[in-house]
Each structure stands twice: as C-alpha cells, then as structure tokens.
C-alpha positions as a Python dict, from the first residue, in 0.01 Angstrom:
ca = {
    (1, 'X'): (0, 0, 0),
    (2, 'X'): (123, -161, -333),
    (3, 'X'): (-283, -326, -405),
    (4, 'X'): (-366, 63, -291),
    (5, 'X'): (-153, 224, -619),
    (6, 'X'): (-291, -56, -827),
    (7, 'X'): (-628, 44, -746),
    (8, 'X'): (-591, 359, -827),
    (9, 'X'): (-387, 320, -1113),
    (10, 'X'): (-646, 59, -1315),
    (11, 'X'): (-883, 362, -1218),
    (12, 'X'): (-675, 626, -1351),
    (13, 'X'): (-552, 400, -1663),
    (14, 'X'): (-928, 323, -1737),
    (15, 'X'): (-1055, 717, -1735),
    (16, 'X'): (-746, 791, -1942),
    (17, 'X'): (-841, 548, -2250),
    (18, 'X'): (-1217, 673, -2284),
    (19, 'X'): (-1192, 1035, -2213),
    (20, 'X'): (-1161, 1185, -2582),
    (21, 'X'): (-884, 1464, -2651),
    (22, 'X'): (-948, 1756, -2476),
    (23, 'X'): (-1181, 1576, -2201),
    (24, 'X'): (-1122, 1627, -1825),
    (25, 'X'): (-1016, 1374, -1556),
    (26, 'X'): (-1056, 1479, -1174),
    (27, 'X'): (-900, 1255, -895),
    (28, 'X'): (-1075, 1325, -551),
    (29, 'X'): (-1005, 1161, -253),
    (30, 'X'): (-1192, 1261, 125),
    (31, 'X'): (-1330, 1130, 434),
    (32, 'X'): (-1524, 1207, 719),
    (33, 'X'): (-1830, 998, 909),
    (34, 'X'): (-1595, 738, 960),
    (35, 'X'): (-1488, 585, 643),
    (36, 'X'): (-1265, 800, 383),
    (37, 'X'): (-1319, 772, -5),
    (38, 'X'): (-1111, 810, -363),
    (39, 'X'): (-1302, 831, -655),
    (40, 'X'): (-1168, 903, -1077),
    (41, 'X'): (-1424, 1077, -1258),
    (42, 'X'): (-1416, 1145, -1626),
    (43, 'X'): (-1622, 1284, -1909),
    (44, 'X'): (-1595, 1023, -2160),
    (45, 'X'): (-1871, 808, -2278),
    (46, 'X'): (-1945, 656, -1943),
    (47, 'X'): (-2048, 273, -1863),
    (48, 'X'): (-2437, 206, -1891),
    (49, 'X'): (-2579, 126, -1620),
    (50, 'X'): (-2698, -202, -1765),
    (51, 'X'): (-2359, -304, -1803),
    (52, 'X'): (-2212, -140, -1471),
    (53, 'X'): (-2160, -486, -1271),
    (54, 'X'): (-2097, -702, -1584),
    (55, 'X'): (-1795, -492, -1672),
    (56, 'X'): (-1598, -568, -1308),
    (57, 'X'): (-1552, -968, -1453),
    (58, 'X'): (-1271, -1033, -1575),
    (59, 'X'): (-1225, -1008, -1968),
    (60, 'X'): (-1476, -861, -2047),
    (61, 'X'): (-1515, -571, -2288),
    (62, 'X'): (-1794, -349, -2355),
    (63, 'X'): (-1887, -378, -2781),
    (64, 'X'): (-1724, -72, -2942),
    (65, 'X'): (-1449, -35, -2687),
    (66, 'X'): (-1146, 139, -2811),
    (67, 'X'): (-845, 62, -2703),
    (68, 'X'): (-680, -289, -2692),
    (69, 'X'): (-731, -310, -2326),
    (70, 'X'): (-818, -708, -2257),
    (71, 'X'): (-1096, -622, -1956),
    (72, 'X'): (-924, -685, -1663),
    (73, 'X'): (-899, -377, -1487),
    (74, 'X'): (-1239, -301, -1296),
    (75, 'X'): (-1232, -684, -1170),
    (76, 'X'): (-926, -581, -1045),
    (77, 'X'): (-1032, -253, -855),
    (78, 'X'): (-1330, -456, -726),
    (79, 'X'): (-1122, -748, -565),
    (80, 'X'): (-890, -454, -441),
    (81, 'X'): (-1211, -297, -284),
    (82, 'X'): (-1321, -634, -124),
    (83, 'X'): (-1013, -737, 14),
    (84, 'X'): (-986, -363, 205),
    (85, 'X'): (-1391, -432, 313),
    (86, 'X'): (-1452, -133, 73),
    (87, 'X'): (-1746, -87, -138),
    (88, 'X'): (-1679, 0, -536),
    (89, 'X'): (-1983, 209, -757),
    (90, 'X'): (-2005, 332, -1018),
    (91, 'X'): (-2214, 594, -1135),
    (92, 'X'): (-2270, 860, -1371),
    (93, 'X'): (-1996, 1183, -1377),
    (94, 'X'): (-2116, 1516, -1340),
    (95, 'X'): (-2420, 1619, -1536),
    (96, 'X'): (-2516, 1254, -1633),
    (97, 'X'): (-2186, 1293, -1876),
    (98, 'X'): (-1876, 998, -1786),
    (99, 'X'): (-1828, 791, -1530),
    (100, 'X'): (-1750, 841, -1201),
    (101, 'X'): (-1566, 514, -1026),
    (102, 'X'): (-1588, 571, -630),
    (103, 'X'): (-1471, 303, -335),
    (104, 'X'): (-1513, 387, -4),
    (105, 'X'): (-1349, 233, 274),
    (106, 'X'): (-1471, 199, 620),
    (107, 'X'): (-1264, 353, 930),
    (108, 'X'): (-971, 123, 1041),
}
C-alpha cells in the first residue's frame, strides 16, 4: 500500500511542477479485461518521446527543467511498477499537448 501512495504521489508531484499556472491535472484510475489502471495526465510541456525511457534513470534531468527536482522520481514509479508486475508508459496527453504517465497492473 505505502510503495502504492508513493507511486502515485512521484506521479502527481511530477505533473504538478511542469503544468504552468492555470494548466489542468486529471487523475484517472479504472479497470476491466482483467488488469485495472491509474494514470496522471497533464498539459504541460510533455516528455519527448526521444527522451521517454532515458528520463525513468535515476538523476537524470531533462536540459531546461524547472524546478530543483534532482531526477529521481520516474525511476521510482518504474521500479514501483516492476515490483507490482505492472507496465509504466508514457505517452502524449490529450491532443498531443502534456504527458500522460499510465501503469497498468495485471489482475491479482
């Protein structure tokens, strides 16, 4: 339960420090076909998708970051993921615009 909040919390933290003022932040969580999902999307400037597995090692930063964040919390969310046999993505938010971070967890 506790690696659970931490998940979601790195996910939540991260959408919070790139989303400008005034941006939007939705938290969805679902299931169904035997596995059940949570995924934080926001409208900020998004990952590219160059840089979309580099950025879940630890310490590292994408150039022109802001923030003082020191990199750690995607590699964080993606050992979570792992260790729960879930699988972590990221994509693009709606209309190509943010990010969306999704892990999906198979059925117990």
């Amino acid at each position: 339960e506790w690696l659970l909040r931490e998940l979601l919390g790195n996910l939540v933290d991260n959408a919070l420090a790139y989303t400008p003022r005034g941006g939007r932040i939705t938290v969805r969580s679902g299931g169904g076909a035997g596995s059940a999902w949570l995924e934080v999307e926001d409208d900020g400037p998004g990952i590219p998708v160059e840089h979309r597995v580099q950025v879940r090692e630890r310490f590292v930063r994408l150039p022109g970051s802001p923030g003082n964040g020191c990199g750690l919390g995607l590699a964080i969310v993606d050992e979570i993921a792992r260790g729960h046999e879930a699988v972590f993505a990221l994509e693009n938010g709606a209309d190509s615009r943010g990010l969306r971070a999704r892990v999906i967890f198979p059925a117990a």
